[in-house]
Amino acid sequence: MKFLIAALVLICGSVSAQTYQAGDLTITDAFSYPTTGRSGAGYFTLTNDGAADALLDVEADYPKVMLHKSMMKDGVMTMEHQMRVVVPPQGEVEFAPGGYHVMFMGLKEGWGVGDDIKATLIFEKSGSLEVTFKVIERP
Ligand SMILES: [Cu+2]
């Protein structure tokens, strides 16, 4: 019995358990890291089984939410607001630390492991898609 419970915890503890679908687009591994500050970030993997699309915006119940991209500029890490993130046909876009991310700003409370951060991704062709970012331990 103990082994069975341990196995179930392992399966349910996986970030990839939940997938979200809009048309030919699939989102997996939606996660965030804990934060005690005024901002947090959301990450996911987006795969496209169809024609080209684009991620245009994100909405959530926080004062300011946008699509960002982290990049090195003159040796300094900066973040740029993205008005349009192209999703190539039959392609994949990775939202991951150091690159694209959903930026949540003006948080009133920090996020702890196990929290669910809800947001709606808005695509040019596939419409809107509600996603929950699971807050997981930083590696
Ligand atoms: Cu950012």
mmCIF file of N, CA, C and O in Angstrom, residues 16-117:
data_model
loop_
_atom_site.group_PDB
_atom_site.id
_atom_site.type_symbol
_atom_site.label_atom_id
_atom_site.label_comp_id
_atom_site.label_asym_id
_atom_site.label_seq_id
_atom_site.Cartn_x
_atom_site.Cartn_y
_atom_site.Cartn_z
ATOM 1 N N SER A 16 3.812 18.042 -15.511
ATOM 2 C CA SER A 16 3.271 17.819 -16.843
ATOM 3 C C SER A 16 1.889 17.187 -16.815
ATOM 4 O O SER A 16 1.303 16.948 -17.856
ATOM 5 N N ALA A 17 1.371 16.892 -15.616
ATOM 6 C CA ALA A 17 0.093 16.180 -15.506
ATOM 7 C C ALA A 17 -1.027 16.890 -16.271
ATOM 8 O O ALA A 17 -1.826 16.253 -16.940
ATOM 9 N N GLN A 18 -1.069 18.194 -16.172
ATOM 10 C CA GLN A 18 -2.171 18.947 -16.766
ATOM 11 C C GLN A 18 -1.790 19.507 -18.133
ATOM 12 O O GLN A 18 -0.747 20.118 -18.282
ATOM 13 N N THR A 19 -2.662 19.263 -19.116
ATOM 14 C CA THR A 19 -2.447 19.887 -20.421
ATOM 15 C C THR A 19 -3.671 20.722 -20.765
ATOM 16 O O THR A 19 -4.765 20.472 -20.272
ATOM 17 N N TYR A 20 -3.465 21.721 -21.587
ATOM 18 C CA TYR A 20 -4.546 22.629 -21.986
ATOM 19 C C TYR A 20 -4.542 22.709 -23.501
ATOM 20 O O TYR A 20 -3.477 22.786 -24.116
ATOM 21 N N GLN A 21 -5.741 22.718 -24.100
ATOM 22 C CA GLN A 21 -5.812 22.664 -25.546
ATOM 23 C C GLN A 21 -6.753 23.709 -26.124
ATOM 24 O O GLN A 21 -7.841 23.946 -25.610
ATOM 25 N N ALA A 22 -6.300 24.358 -27.167
ATOM 26 C CA ALA A 22 -7.142 25.288 -27.929
ATOM 27 C C ALA A 22 -6.831 25.037 -29.399
ATOM 28 O O ALA A 22 -5.739 25.335 -29.865
ATOM 29 N N GLY A 23 -7.780 24.440 -30.113
ATOM 30 C CA GLY A 23 -7.533 24.115 -31.512
ATOM 31 C C GLY A 23 -6.355 23.160 -31.624
ATOM 32 O O GLY A 23 -6.337 22.117 -30.970
ATOM 33 N N ASP A 24 -5.369 23.533 -32.399
ATOM 34 C CA ASP A 24 -4.194 22.688 -32.608
ATOM 35 C C ASP A 24 -3.096 22.979 -31.597
ATOM 36 O O ASP A 24 -2.003 22.417 -31.674
ATOM 37 N N LEU A 25 -3.359 23.890 -30.676
ATOM 38 C CA LEU A 25 -2.334 24.276 -29.701
ATOM 39 C C LEU A 25 -2.480 23.483 -28.410
ATOM 40 O O LEU A 25 -3.591 23.282 -27.920
ATOM 41 N N THR A 26 -1.356 23.053 -27.878
ATOM 42 C CA THR A 26 -1.361 22.340 -26.604
ATOM 43 C C THR A 26 -0.338 22.968 -25.673
ATOM 44 O O THR A 26 0.802 23.224 -26.054
ATOM 45 N N ILE A 27 -0.788 23.216 -24.446
ATOM 46 C CA ILE A 27 0.103 23.764 -23.417
ATOM 47 C C ILE A 27 0.374 22.678 -22.399
ATOM 48 O O ILE A 27 -0.557 22.043 -21.899
ATOM 49 N N THR A 28 1.648 22.453 -22.109
ATOM 50 C CA THR A 28 2.011 21.514 -21.053
ATOM 51 C C THR A 28 2.991 22.196 -20.104
ATOM 52 O O THR A 28 3.575 23.227 -20.427
ATOM 53 N N ASP A 29 3.179 21.569 -18.944
ATOM 54 C CA ASP A 29 4.156 22.038 -17.957
ATOM 55 C C ASP A 29 3.998 23.517 -17.595
ATOM 56 O O ASP A 29 4.982 24.258 -17.599
ATOM 57 N N ALA A 30 2.770 23.936 -17.306
ATOM 58 C CA ALA A 30 2.574 25.327 -16.879
ATOM 59 C C ALA A 30 2.958 25.444 -15.410
ATOM 60 O O ALA A 30 2.346 24.811 -14.554
ATOM 61 N N PHE A 31 4.004 26.224 -15.129
ATOM 62 C CA PHE A 31 4.451 26.339 -13.739
ATOM 63 C C PHE A 31 4.983 27.731 -13.425
ATOM 64 O O PHE A 31 5.284 28.526 -14.327
ATOM 65 N N SER A 32 5.054 28.004 -12.140
ATOM 66 C CA SER A 32 5.649 29.234 -11.629
ATOM 67 C C SER A 32 6.536 28.850 -10.461
ATOM 68 O O SER A 32 6.420 27.743 -9.936
ATOM 69 N N TYR A 33 7.388 29.777 -10.045
ATOM 70 C CA TYR A 33 8.200 29.557 -8.861
ATOM 71 C C TYR A 33 7.656 30.421 -7.726
ATOM 72 O O TYR A 33 7.044 31.472 -7.976
ATOM 73 N N PRO A 34 7.903 29.996 -6.479
ATOM 74 C CA PRO A 34 7.446 30.808 -5.351
ATOM 75 C C PRO A 34 8.081 32.199 -5.409
ATOM 76 O O PRO A 34 9.192 32.359 -5.909
ATOM 77 N N THR A 35 7.342 33.177 -4.915
ATOM 78 C CA THR A 35 7.900 34.523 -4.848
ATOM 79 C C THR A 35 7.399 35.205 -3.582
ATOM 80 O O THR A 35 6.280 34.960 -3.130
ATOM 81 N N THR A 36 8.269 36.042 -3.007
ATOM 82 C CA THR A 36 7.852 36.829 -1.855
ATOM 83 C C THR A 36 7.781 38.295 -2.267
ATOM 84 O O THR A 36 7.456 39.163 -1.481
ATOM 85 N N GLY A 37 8.096 38.555 -3.517
ATOM 86 C CA GLY A 37 8.130 39.933 -4.000
ATOM 87 C C GLY A 37 6.809 40.382 -4.594
ATOM 88 O O GLY A 37 5.769 39.788 -4.356
ATOM 89 N N ARG A 38 6.865 41.434 -5.375
ATOM 90 C CA ARG A 38 5.678 42.021 -5.965
ATOM 91 C C ARG A 38 5.412 41.512 -7.379
ATOM 92 O O ARG A 38 4.486 41.959 -8.042
ATOM 93 N N SER A 39 6.278 40.612 -7.834
ATOM 94 C CA SER A 39 6.071 40.085 -9.169
ATOM 95 C C SER A 39 6.394 38.595 -9.234
ATOM 96 O O SER A 39 7.112 38.076 -8.386
ATOM 97 N N GLY A 40 5.807 37.935 -10.227
ATOM 98 C CA GLY A 40 6.053 36.515 -10.446
ATOM 99 C C GLY A 40 6.022 36.234 -11.935
ATOM 100 O O GLY A 40 5.591 37.077 -12.724
ATOM 101 N N ALA A 41 6.491 35.054 -12.313
ATOM 102 C CA ALA A 41 6.532 34.706 -13.728
ATOM 103 C C ALA A 41 5.914 33.335 -13.952
ATOM 104 O O ALA A 41 5.957 32.474 -13.070
ATOM 105 N N GLY A 42 5.317 33.157 -15.131
ATOM 106 C CA GLY A 42 4.727 31.875 -15.502
ATOM 107 C C GLY A 42 5.423 31.304 -16.721
ATOM 108 O O GLY A 42 5.789 32.051 -17.635
ATOM 109 N N TYR A 43 5.617 29.995 -16.699
ATOM 110 C CA TYR A 43 6.320 29.315 -17.792
ATOM 111 C C TYR A 43 5.499 28.137 -18.293
ATOM 112 O O TYR A 43 4.698 27.563 -17.550
ATOM 113 N N PHE A 44 5.716 27.744 -19.545
ATOM 114 C CA PHE A 44 5.017 26.581 -20.111
ATOM 115 C C PHE A 44 5.665 26.197 -21.428
ATOM 116 O O PHE A 44 6.499 26.930 -21.980
ATOM 117 N N THR A 45 5.250 25.044 -21.934
ATOM 118 C CA THR A 45 5.663 24.607 -23.270
ATOM 119 C C THR A 45 4.427 24.623 -24.154
ATOM 120 O O THR A 45 3.380 24.119 -23.770
ATOM 121 N N LEU A 46 4.567 25.225 -25.318
ATOM 122 C CA LEU A 46 3.448 25.357 -26.243
ATOM 123 C C LEU A 46 3.799 24.611 -27.524
ATOM 124 O O LEU A 46 4.807 24.905 -28.166
ATOM 125 N N THR A 47 2.975 23.625 -27.872
ATOM 126 C CA THR A 47 3.211 22.908 -29.126
ATOM 127 C C THR A 47 2.046 23.145 -30.071
ATOM 128 O O THR A 47 0.903 23.276 -29.647
ATOM 129 N N ASN A 48 2.367 23.209 -31.337
ATOM 130 C CA ASN A 48 1.378 23.528 -32.366
ATOM 131 C C ASN A 48 1.336 22.411 -33.406
ATOM 132 O O ASN A 48 2.325 22.154 -34.077
ATOM 133 N N ASP A 49 0.177 21.769 -33.531
ATOM 134 C CA ASP A 49 0.017 20.687 -34.512
ATOM 135 C C ASP A 49 -0.598 21.194 -35.810
ATOM 136 O O ASP A 49 -0.918 20.407 -36.695
ATOM 137 N N GLY A 50 -0.817 22.497 -35.910
ATOM 138 C CA GLY A 50 -1.492 23.014 -37.094
ATOM 139 C C GLY A 50 -0.751 24.167 -37.741
ATOM 140 O O GLY A 50 0.477 24.233 -37.722
ATOM 141 N N ALA A 51 -1.538 25.093 -38.289
ATOM 142 C CA ALA A 51 -0.985 26.241 -39.008
ATOM 143 C C ALA A 51 -0.413 27.270 -38.030
ATOM 144 O O ALA A 51 -0.646 27.197 -36.825
ATOM 145 N N ALA A 52 0.303 28.238 -38.590
ATOM 146 C CA ALA A 52 0.928 29.279 -37.766
ATOM 147 C C ALA A 52 -0.120 30.042 -36.951
ATOM 148 O O ALA A 52 -1.248 30.248 -37.396
ATOM 149 N N ASP A 53 0.250 30.438 -35.770
ATOM 150 C CA ASP A 53 -0.613 31.229 -34.903
ATOM 151 C C ASP A 53 0.294 32.199 -34.156
ATOM 152 O O ASP A 53 1.512 32.225 -34.384
ATOM 153 N N ALA A 54 -0.296 32.989 -33.285
ATOM 154 C CA ALA A 54 0.526 33.901 -32.495
ATOM 155 C C ALA A 54 -0.153 34.140 -31.157
ATOM 156 O O ALA A 54 -1.374 34.214 -31.065
ATOM 157 N N LEU A 55 0.669 34.241 -30.130
ATOM 158 C CA LEU A 55 0.184 34.581 -28.802
ATOM 159 C C LEU A 55 0.235 36.102 -28.691
ATOM 160 O O LEU A 55 1.287 36.715 -28.883
ATOM 161 N N LEU A 56 -0.937 36.707 -28.446
ATOM 162 C CA LEU A 56 -1.025 38.169 -28.494
ATOM 163 C C LEU A 56 -1.051 38.836 -27.129
ATOM 164 O O LEU A 56 -0.601 39.963 -26.961
ATOM 165 N N ASP A 57 -1.627 38.135 -26.159
ATOM 166 C CA ASP A 57 -1.804 38.805 -24.872
ATOM 167 C C ASP A 57 -2.095 37.773 -23.789
ATOM 168 O O ASP A 57 -2.343 36.600 -24.074
ATOM 169 N N VAL A 58 -2.102 38.243 -22.558
ATOM 170 C CA VAL A 58 -2.443 37.391 -21.436
ATOM 171 C C VAL A 58 -3.241 38.224 -20.440
ATOM 172 O O VAL A 58 -2.975 39.414 -20.263
ATOM 173 N N GLU A 59 -4.256 37.592 -19.853
ATOM 174 C CA GLU A 59 -5.089 38.277 -18.859
ATOM 175 C C GLU A 59 -5.101 37.470 -17.576
ATOM 176 O O GLU A 59 -5.107 36.247 -17.614
ATOM 177 N N ALA A 60 -5.109 38.163 -16.449
ATOM 178 C CA ALA A 60 -5.190 37.495 -15.153
ATOM 179 C C ALA A 60 -5.620 38.517 -14.115
ATOM 180 O O ALA A 60 -5.617 39.715 -14.379
ATOM 181 N N ASP A 61 -5.992 38.008 -12.957
ATOM 182 C CA ASP A 61 -6.517 38.865 -11.904
ATOM 183 C C ASP A 61 -5.398 39.523 -11.087
ATOM 184 O O ASP A 61 -5.337 39.381 -9.872
ATOM 185 N N TYR A 62 -4.496 40.199 -11.774
ATOM 186 C CA TYR A 62 -3.409 40.933 -11.125
ATOM 187 C C TYR A 62 -3.329 42.308 -11.781
ATOM 188 O O TYR A 62 -3.744 42.465 -12.939
ATOM 189 N N PRO A 63 -2.781 43.300 -11.068
ATOM 190 C CA PRO A 63 -2.778 44.668 -11.613
ATOM 191 C C PRO A 63 -2.165 44.771 -13.006
ATOM 192 O O PRO A 63 -2.641 45.535 -13.838
ATOM 193 N N LYS A 64 -1.097 44.028 -13.255
ATOM 194 C CA LYS A 64 -0.448 44.134 -14.556
ATOM 195 C C LYS A 64 0.077 42.758 -14.965
ATOM 196 O O LYS A 64 0.810 42.125 -14.205
ATOM 197 N N VAL A 65 -0.316 42.323 -16.139
ATOM 198 C CA VAL A 65 0.131 41.019 -16.638
ATOM 199 C C VAL A 65 0.531 41.190 -18.090
ATOM 200 O O VAL A 65 -0.211 41.781 -18.875
ATOM 201 N N MET A 66 1.706 40.735 -18.458
ATOM 202 C CA MET A 66 2.107 40.821 -19.862
ATOM 203 C C MET A 66 3.037 39.698 -20.278
ATOM 204 O O MET A 66 3.543 38.945 -19.465
ATOM 205 N N LEU A 67 3.218 39.632 -21.603
ATOM 206 C CA LEU A 67 4.169 38.679 -22.171
ATOM 207 C C LEU A 67 5.524 39.364 -22.193
ATOM 208 O O LEU A 67 5.649 40.489 -22.680
ATOM 209 N N HIS A 68 6.520 38.685 -21.657
ATOM 210 C CA HIS A 68 7.870 39.247 -21.574
ATOM 211 C C HIS A 68 8.876 38.299 -22.209
ATOM 212 O O HIS A 68 8.635 37.112 -22.318
ATOM 213 N N LYS A 69 9.997 38.880 -22.580
ATOM 214 C CA LYS A 69 11.126 38.052 -22.985
ATOM 215 C C LYS A 69 12.376 38.582 -22.299
ATOM 216 O O LYS A 69 12.673 39.774 -22.392
ATOM 217 N N SER A 70 13.063 37.689 -21.611
ATOM 218 C CA SER A 70 14.338 38.068 -20.994
ATOM 219 C C SER A 70 15.422 37.928 -22.034
ATOM 220 O O SER A 70 15.416 36.997 -22.831
ATOM 221 N N MET A 71 16.345 38.863 -22.034
ATOM 222 C CA MET A 71 17.468 38.767 -22.968
ATOM 223 C C MET A 71 18.666 39.553 -22.457
ATOM 224 O O MET A 71 18.518 40.471 -21.654
ATOM 225 N N MET A 72 19.828 39.165 -22.935
ATOM 226 C CA MET A 72 21.053 39.864 -22.573
ATOM 227 C C MET A 72 21.239 41.044 -23.509
ATOM 228 O O MET A 72 21.162 40.902 -24.727
ATOM 229 N N LYS A 73 21.457 42.212 -22.928
ATOM 230 C CA LYS A 73 21.735 43.392 -23.738
ATOM 231 C C LYS A 73 22.940 44.101 -23.146
ATOM 232 O O LYS A 73 22.877 44.571 -22.017
ATOM 233 N N ASP A 74 24.017 44.152 -23.896
ATOM 234 C CA ASP A 74 25.261 44.754 -23.421
ATOM 235 C C ASP A 74 25.670 44.170 -22.072
ATOM 236 O O ASP A 74 26.069 44.906 -21.160
ATOM 237 N N GLY A 75 25.520 42.858 -21.949
ATOM 238 C CA GLY A 75 25.949 42.183 -20.734
ATOM 239 C C GLY A 75 24.997 42.318 -19.565
ATOM 240 O O GLY A 75 25.297 41.880 -18.464
ATOM 241 N N VAL A 76 23.844 42.941 -19.795
ATOM 242 C CA VAL A 76 22.865 43.107 -18.720
ATOM 243 C C VAL A 76 21.581 42.360 -19.086
ATOM 244 O O VAL A 76 21.116 42.433 -20.225
ATOM 245 N N MET A 77 21.031 41.620 -18.114
ATOM 246 C CA MET A 77 19.795 40.898 -18.336
ATOM 247 C C MET A 77 18.621 41.878 -18.291
ATOM 248 O O MET A 77 18.413 42.561 -17.298
ATOM 249 N N THR A 78 17.867 41.960 -19.391
ATOM 250 C CA THR A 78 16.719 42.854 -19.426
ATOM 251 C C THR A 78 15.478 42.075 -19.846
ATOM 252 O O THR A 78 15.575 40.959 -20.345
ATOM 253 N N MET A 79 14.311 42.691 -19.637
ATOM 254 C CA MET A 79 13.055 42.068 -20.046
ATOM 255 C C MET A 79 12.333 43.011 -20.993
ATOM 256 O O MET A 79 12.251 44.205 -20.738
ATOM 257 N N GLU A 80 11.826 42.441 -22.072
ATOM 258 C CA GLU A 80 11.103 43.247 -23.051
ATOM 259 C C GLU A 80 9.668 42.776 -23.166
ATOM 260 O O GLU A 80 9.390 41.583 -23.235
ATOM 261 N N HIS A 81 8.754 43.722 -23.227
ATOM 262 C CA HIS A 81 7.341 43.420 -23.436
ATOM 263 C C HIS A 81 7.166 42.903 -24.864
ATOM 264 O O HIS A 81 7.666 43.506 -25.809
ATOM 265 N N GLN A 82 6.463 41.779 -25.006
ATOM 266 C CA GLN A 82 6.226 41.190 -26.324
ATOM 267 C C GLN A 82 4.775 41.413 -26.732
ATOM 268 O O GLN A 82 3.864 41.012 -26.026
ATOM 269 N N MET A 83 4.578 42.056 -27.865
ATOM 270 C CA MET A 83 3.216 42.304 -28.347
ATOM 271 C C MET A 83 2.672 41.107 -29.131
ATOM 272 O O MET A 83 1.479 40.969 -29.340
ATOM 273 N N ARG A 84 3.598 40.248 -29.556
ATOM 274 C CA ARG A 84 3.200 39.149 -30.427
ATOM 275 C C ARG A 84 4.297 38.090 -30.377
ATOM 276 O O ARG A 84 5.442 38.372 -30.716
ATOM 277 N N VAL A 85 3.920 36.892 -29.932
ATOM 278 C CA VAL A 85 4.880 35.797 -29.926
ATOM 279 C C VAL A 85 4.423 34.788 -30.976
ATOM 280 O O VAL A 85 3.368 34.164 -30.840
ATOM 281 N N VAL A 86 5.192 34.668 -32.037
ATOM 282 C CA VAL A 86 4.813 33.800 -33.157
ATOM 283 C C VAL A 86 4.915 32.329 -32.753
ATOM 284 O O VAL A 86 5.881 31.915 -32.133
ATOM 285 N N VAL A 87 3.869 31.568 -33.107
ATOM 286 C CA VAL A 87 3.868 30.130 -32.886
ATOM 287 C C VAL A 87 3.974 29.476 -34.264
ATOM 288 O O VAL A 87 3.015 29.460 -35.019
ATOM 289 N N PRO A 88 5.151 28.959 -34.615
ATOM 290 C CA PRO A 88 5.338 28.434 -35.969
ATOM 291 C C PRO A 88 4.468 27.215 -36.251
ATOM 292 O O PRO A 88 4.113 26.485 -35.319
ATOM 293 N N PRO A 89 4.110 26.988 -37.527
ATOM 294 C CA PRO A 89 3.314 25.809 -37.872
ATOM 295 C C PRO A 89 4.077 24.544 -37.508
ATOM 296 O O PRO A 89 5.275 24.463 -37.750
ATOM 297 N N GLN A 90 3.368 23.577 -36.930
ATOM 298 C CA GLN A 90 3.988 22.306 -36.494
ATOM 299 C C GLN A 90 5.205 22.584 -35.622
ATOM 300 O O GLN A 90 6.193 21.844 -35.685
ATOM 301 N N GLY A 91 5.139 23.644 -34.853
ATOM 302 C CA GLY A 91 6.322 24.033 -34.089
ATOM 303 C C GLY A 91 6.071 24.074 -32.596
ATOM 304 O O GLY A 91 5.035 23.644 -32.097
ATOM 305 N N GLU A 92 7.055 24.613 -31.895
ATOM 306 C CA GLU A 92 7.006 24.647 -30.437
ATOM 307 C C GLU A 92 7.597 25.964 -29.940
ATOM 308 O O GLU A 92 8.557 26.470 -30.515
ATOM 309 N N VAL A 93 6.990 26.513 -28.917
ATOM 310 C CA VAL A 93 7.547 27.710 -28.285
ATOM 311 C C VAL A 93 7.712 27.409 -26.804
ATOM 312 O O VAL A 93 6.790 26.911 -26.156
ATOM 313 N N GLU A 94 8.877 27.694 -26.308
ATOM 314 C CA GLU A 94 9.188 27.406 -24.916
ATOM 315 C C GLU A 94 9.148 28.700 -24.104
ATOM 316 O O GLU A 94 9.846 29.658 -24.437
ATOM 317 N N PHE A 95 8.292 28.725 -23.094
ATOM 318 C CA PHE A 95 8.317 29.816 -22.123
ATOM 319 C C PHE A 95 9.090 29.267 -20.934
ATOM 320 O O PHE A 95 8.605 28.355 -20.261
ATOM 321 N N ALA A 96 10.290 29.779 -20.724
ATOM 322 C CA ALA A 96 11.172 29.192 -19.715
ATOM 323 C C ALA A 96 12.038 30.278 -19.094
ATOM 324 O O ALA A 96 12.246 31.334 -19.700
ATOM 325 N N PRO A 97 12.550 30.036 -17.868
ATOM 326 C CA PRO A 97 13.429 31.020 -17.238
ATOM 327 C C PRO A 97 14.555 31.436 -18.186
ATOM 328 O O PRO A 97 15.137 30.595 -18.852
ATOM 329 N N GLY A 98 14.786 32.732 -18.298
ATOM 330 C CA GLY A 98 15.832 33.252 -19.176
ATOM 331 C C GLY A 98 15.337 33.594 -20.560
ATOM 332 O O GLY A 98 16.086 34.108 -21.386
ATOM 333 N N GLY A 99 14.060 33.311 -20.858
ATOM 334 C CA GLY A 99 13.497 33.604 -22.175
ATOM 335 C C GLY A 99 12.093 34.170 -22.054
ATOM 336 O O GLY A 99 11.836 35.038 -21.222
ATOM 337 N N TYR A 100 11.203 33.649 -22.875
ATOM 338 C CA TYR A 100 9.806 34.102 -22.792
ATOM 339 C C TYR A 100 9.195 33.735 -21.450
ATOM 340 O O TYR A 100 9.481 32.660 -20.905
ATOM 341 N N HIS A 101 8.350 34.604 -20.926
ATOM 342 C CA HIS A 101 7.590 34.285 -19.713
ATOM 343 C C HIS A 101 6.372 35.176 -19.618
ATOM 344 O O HIS A 101 6.308 36.221 -20.251
ATOM 345 N N VAL A 102 5.389 34.717 -18.846
ATOM 346 C CA VAL A 102 4.247 35.564 -18.518
ATOM 347 C C VAL A 102 4.635 36.303 -17.249
ATOM 348 O O VAL A 102 5.037 35.689 -16.266
ATOM 349 N N MET A 103 4.559 37.628 -17.277
ATOM 350 C CA MET A 103 4.982 38.439 -16.130
ATOM 351 C C MET A 103 3.753 38.925 -15.386
ATOM 352 O O MET A 103 2.864 39.535 -15.986
ATOM 353 N N PHE A 104 3.703 38.629 -14.102
ATOM 354 C CA PHE A 104 2.608 39.084 -13.235
ATOM 355 C C PHE A 104 3.179 40.163 -12.323
ATOM 356 O O PHE A 104 4.155 39.911 -11.613
ATOM 357 N N MET A 105 2.583 41.344 -12.343
ATOM 358 C CA MET A 105 3.122 42.437 -11.529
ATOM 359 C C MET A 105 2.079 43.020 -10.580
ATOM 360 O O MET A 105 0.879 42.955 -10.853
ATOM 361 N N GLY A 106 2.561 43.578 -9.508
ATOM 362 C CA GLY A 106 1.681 44.206 -8.530
ATOM 363 C C GLY A 106 1.019 43.211 -7.594
ATOM 364 O O GLY A 106 -0.097 43.425 -7.129
ATOM 365 N N LEU A 107 1.707 42.108 -7.311
ATOM 366 C CA LEU A 107 1.141 41.102 -6.413
ATOM 367 C C LEU A 107 0.971 41.689 -5.011
ATOM 368 O O LEU A 107 1.825 42.413 -4.536
ATOM 369 N N LYS A 108 -0.138 41.340 -4.375
ATOM 370 C CA LYS A 108 -0.367 41.801 -3.001
ATOM 371 C C LYS A 108 0.179 40.794 -2.010
ATOM 372 O O LYS A 108 0.542 41.134 -0.900
ATOM 373 N N GLU A 109 0.205 39.515 -2.429
ATOM 374 C CA GLU A 109 0.732 38.452 -1.575
ATOM 375 C C GLU A 109 1.713 37.618 -2.390
ATOM 376 O O GLU A 109 1.579 37.525 -3.604
ATOM 377 N N GLY A 110 2.656 37.012 -1.679
ATOM 378 C CA GLY A 110 3.602 36.137 -2.365
ATOM 379 C C GLY A 110 2.921 34.854 -2.817
ATOM 380 O O GLY A 110 1.756 34.602 -2.494
ATOM 381 N N TRP A 111 3.648 34.060 -3.567
ATOM 382 C CA TRP A 111 3.155 32.761 -4.014
ATOM 383 C C TRP A 111 3.956 31.678 -3.315
ATOM 384 O O TRP A 111 5.181 31.754 -3.240
ATOM 385 N N GLY A 112 3.256 30.640 -2.831
ATOM 386 C CA GLY A 112 3.929 29.516 -2.199
ATOM 387 C C GLY A 112 3.759 28.247 -3.013
ATOM 388 O O GLY A 112 2.858 28.163 -3.862
ATOM 389 N N VAL A 113 4.608 27.272 -2.754
ATOM 390 C CA VAL A 113 4.529 25.987 -3.457
ATOM 391 C C VAL A 113 3.119 25.419 -3.301
ATOM 392 O O VAL A 113 2.562 25.407 -2.206
ATOM 393 N N GLY A 114 2.538 24.993 -4.390
ATOM 394 C CA GLY A 114 1.191 24.422 -4.381
ATOM 395 C C GLY A 114 0.111 25.407 -4.788
ATOM 396 O O GLY A 114 -1.017 25.007 -5.076
ATOM 397 N N ASP A 115 0.440 26.685 -4.811
ATOM 398 C CA ASP A 115 -0.547 27.686 -5.234
ATOM 399 C C ASP A 115 -0.883 27.499 -6.717
ATOM 400 O O ASP A 115 -0.065 27.029 -7.499
ATOM 401 N N ASP A 116 -2.110 27.885 -7.065
ATOM 402 C CA ASP A 116 -2.549 27.858 -8.458
ATOM 403 C C ASP A 116 -2.676 29.284 -8.965
ATOM 404 O O ASP A 116 -3.405 30.085 -8.391
ATOM 405 N N ILE A 117 -1.951 29.608 -10.027
ATOM 406 C CA ILE A 117 -2.008 30.945 -10.599
ATOM 407 C C ILE A 117 -2.759 30.842 -11.926
ATOM 408 O O ILE A 117 -2.289 30.199 -12.871
#
